[in-house]
């Protein structure tokens, strides 16, 4: 073999090895990617209906609609599914809760996977902290020849327990109002809650405070741009409230100590507070004490 032939053979060998190496890398990369690829598991068994949640828990002061889902665990059908359910438990219909619509039946529409029971809680808070339950049980389903109740032999998901946690008198979701002259600032979805029905926490007192200073020529470093500052007050047991002296961490040092008084109206359930706080006034260049009026209206 001549020198040029040997050189050519070496080049071909090198070329072959490089291609083999690239092929191995490609195969390994493919195996790695296939190992990392998400595997989609498609349920191919019998159709069944069940409650999406086996348990749920809300305070009785929750005033919005609660959706309890019943879903079809198999393929969607080109016809509606009629699910019959029964209600038990310790909660009292009409006093603790109400069902909107046709009680005892929930429909999963054509080509859909879910149907919903609409539940509303009735707030009869009396400062006695007890809980009650609503027990939902799927009793039947149609078309019964195409779908069954619950998953597996034990009918998993055919029952759901909804716990109504008792609330304190002033627990709930409120709209905060800050009256200024002939107008008022307003902010919705403010939660007021208590663990012992005596000391309550307001989740946000920043109701219109961004615009409030301009009406009084304030230049206060209080922290009117604070995000969701909380405030505690105490129920005195006679419809009067006390805001104990407390520090609001989001407010500027020196202006962060608040206190005050308030009242609760048992007729309309409104809470009116007069928050005593320090501000800086441009008109006289001094710190001043003001009472900030806030009204919380149940939603």
mmCIF file of N, CA, C and O in Angstrom, residues 18 51 90 101 106 116 138-139 149 154-155 167 180 182-183 188 203 213 216 223 233 235 244 252 262 277 281:
data_model
loop_
_atom_site.group_PDB
_atom_site.id
_atom_site.type_symbol
_atom_site.label_atom_id
_atom_site.label_comp_id
_atom_site.label_asym_id
_atom_site.label_seq_id
_atom_site.Cartn_x
_atom_site.Cartn_y
_atom_site.Cartn_z
ATOM 1 N N UNK A 18 -15.804 9.498 13.501
ATOM 2 C CA UNK A 18 -16.517 10.731 13.846
ATOM 3 C C UNK A 18 -18.010 10.569 13.618
ATOM 4 O O UNK A 18 -18.836 11.048 14.394
ATOM 5 N N UNK A 51 -67.853 13.309 43.157
ATOM 6 C CA UNK A 51 -67.596 14.675 43.599
ATOM 7 C C UNK A 51 -66.122 14.978 43.364
ATOM 8 O O UNK A 51 -65.252 14.152 43.659
ATOM 9 N N UNK A 90 -75.473 17.583 59.950
ATOM 10 C CA UNK A 90 -76.029 18.302 61.098
ATOM 11 C C UNK A 90 -76.489 19.718 60.768
ATOM 12 O O UNK A 90 -77.209 20.337 61.556
ATOM 13 N N UNK A 101 -81.476 26.509 42.930
ATOM 14 C CA UNK A 101 -81.882 25.667 41.809
ATOM 15 C C UNK A 101 -82.587 24.405 42.262
ATOM 16 O O UNK A 101 -83.169 24.336 43.343
ATOM 17 N N UNK A 106 -78.231 17.355 39.809
ATOM 18 C CA UNK A 106 -77.244 18.184 39.122
ATOM 19 C C UNK A 106 -77.033 17.598 37.730
ATOM 20 O O UNK A 106 -76.974 16.386 37.559
ATOM 21 N N UNK A 116 -72.513 21.423 38.512
ATOM 22 C CA UNK A 116 -72.259 22.113 39.775
ATOM 23 C C UNK A 116 -73.519 22.260 40.622
ATOM 24 O O UNK A 116 -74.603 22.538 40.097
ATOM 25 N N UNK A 138 -74.083 10.844 46.255
ATOM 26 C CA UNK A 138 -74.668 10.553 44.943
ATOM 27 C C UNK A 138 -75.509 9.280 45.060
ATOM 28 O O UNK A 138 -75.017 8.225 45.449
ATOM 29 N N UNK A 139 -76.792 9.414 44.728
ATOM 30 C CA UNK A 139 -77.728 8.296 44.898
ATOM 31 C C UNK A 139 -77.976 7.544 43.600
ATOM 32 O O UNK A 139 -78.338 6.359 43.614
ATOM 33 N N UNK A 149 -71.881 5.162 39.449
ATOM 34 C CA UNK A 149 -71.641 6.069 40.575
ATOM 35 C C UNK A 149 -70.329 5.704 41.250
ATOM 36 O O UNK A 149 -70.121 4.553 41.661
ATOM 37 N N UNK A 154 -65.553 0.297 45.459
ATOM 38 C CA UNK A 154 -66.035 1.002 46.647
ATOM 39 C C UNK A 154 -66.781 2.281 46.356
ATOM 40 O O UNK A 154 -67.239 2.965 47.280
ATOM 41 N N UNK A 155 -66.914 2.643 45.071
ATOM 42 C CA UNK A 155 -67.625 3.870 44.715
ATOM 43 C C UNK A 155 -66.930 5.113 45.229
ATOM 44 O O UNK A 155 -67.568 6.032 45.753
ATOM 45 N N UNK A 167 -68.996 31.251 62.750
ATOM 46 C CA UNK A 167 -68.293 32.535 62.675
ATOM 47 C C UNK A 167 -68.713 33.427 63.830
ATOM 48 O O UNK A 167 -69.766 33.241 64.444
ATOM 49 N N UNK A 180 -65.649 61.606 52.695
ATOM 50 C CA UNK A 180 -64.914 62.883 52.661
ATOM 51 C C UNK A 180 -65.840 63.912 52.043
ATOM 52 O O UNK A 180 -66.082 63.917 50.833
ATOM 53 N N UNK A 182 -68.866 65.504 50.514
ATOM 54 C CA UNK A 182 -70.038 64.949 49.847
ATOM 55 C C UNK A 182 -69.741 63.690 49.042
ATOM 56 O O UNK A 182 -70.597 63.195 48.309
ATOM 57 N N UNK A 183 -68.520 63.216 49.151
ATOM 58 C CA UNK A 183 -68.183 62.003 48.406
ATOM 59 C C UNK A 183 -67.539 60.999 49.346
ATOM 60 O O UNK A 183 -67.331 61.271 50.533
ATOM 61 N N UNK A 188 -63.799 47.249 48.039
ATOM 62 C CA UNK A 188 -64.557 46.022 48.317
ATOM 63 C C UNK A 188 -63.652 44.877 48.761
ATOM 64 O O UNK A 188 -62.420 44.967 48.696
ATOM 65 N N UNK A 203 -58.491 43.214 57.506
ATOM 66 C CA UNK A 203 -57.402 42.847 56.598
ATOM 67 C C UNK A 203 -56.820 44.030 55.841
ATOM 68 O O UNK A 203 -55.723 43.929 55.297
ATOM 69 N N UNK A 213 -55.266 62.691 51.670
ATOM 70 C CA UNK A 213 -54.478 63.826 52.180
ATOM 71 C C UNK A 213 -54.711 65.142 51.457
ATOM 72 O O UNK A 213 -54.628 66.210 52.066
ATOM 73 N N UNK A 216 -56.971 67.792 52.928
ATOM 74 C CA UNK A 216 -56.599 68.440 54.178
ATOM 75 C C UNK A 216 -55.215 69.071 54.130
ATOM 76 O O UNK A 216 -54.665 69.452 55.147
ATOM 77 N N UNK A 223 -47.596 56.764 55.366
ATOM 78 C CA UNK A 223 -47.509 55.542 54.572
ATOM 79 C C UNK A 223 -48.822 55.234 53.903
ATOM 80 O O UNK A 223 -49.320 54.118 53.971
ATOM 81 N N UNK A 233 -59.343 45.504 66.384
ATOM 82 C CA UNK A 233 -60.245 46.198 67.310
ATOM 83 C C UNK A 233 -60.886 45.171 68.232
ATOM 84 O O UNK A 233 -60.908 43.968 67.937
ATOM 85 N N UNK A 235 -64.277 43.952 70.527
ATOM 86 C CA UNK A 235 -65.712 44.037 70.774
ATOM 87 C C UNK A 235 -65.926 44.115 72.283
ATOM 88 O O UNK A 235 -65.590 43.186 73.025
ATOM 89 N N UNK A 244 -57.340 49.237 70.337
ATOM 90 C CA UNK A 244 -56.232 49.393 71.285
ATOM 91 C C UNK A 244 -55.012 49.995 70.590
ATOM 92 O O UNK A 244 -54.839 49.827 69.377
ATOM 93 N N UNK A 252 -44.824 54.837 58.401
ATOM 94 C CA UNK A 252 -43.518 55.389 58.742
ATOM 95 C C UNK A 252 -43.355 55.501 60.256
ATOM 96 O O UNK A 252 -44.305 55.772 60.983
ATOM 97 N N UNK A 262 -65.072 52.828 68.191
ATOM 98 C CA UNK A 262 -66.003 52.487 67.126
ATOM 99 C C UNK A 262 -67.305 51.956 67.684
ATOM 100 O O UNK A 262 -67.462 51.783 68.896
ATOM 101 N N UNK A 277 -54.899 58.943 64.670
ATOM 102 C CA UNK A 277 -53.566 58.801 64.085
ATOM 103 C C UNK A 277 -52.887 60.160 63.969
ATOM 104 O O UNK A 277 -53.535 61.213 63.987
ATOM 105 N N UNK A 281 -48.947 68.328 58.982
ATOM 106 C CA UNK A 281 -49.764 69.304 58.271
ATOM 107 C C UNK A 281 -48.888 70.417 57.719
ATOM 108 O O UNK A 281 -48.124 71.060 58.440
#
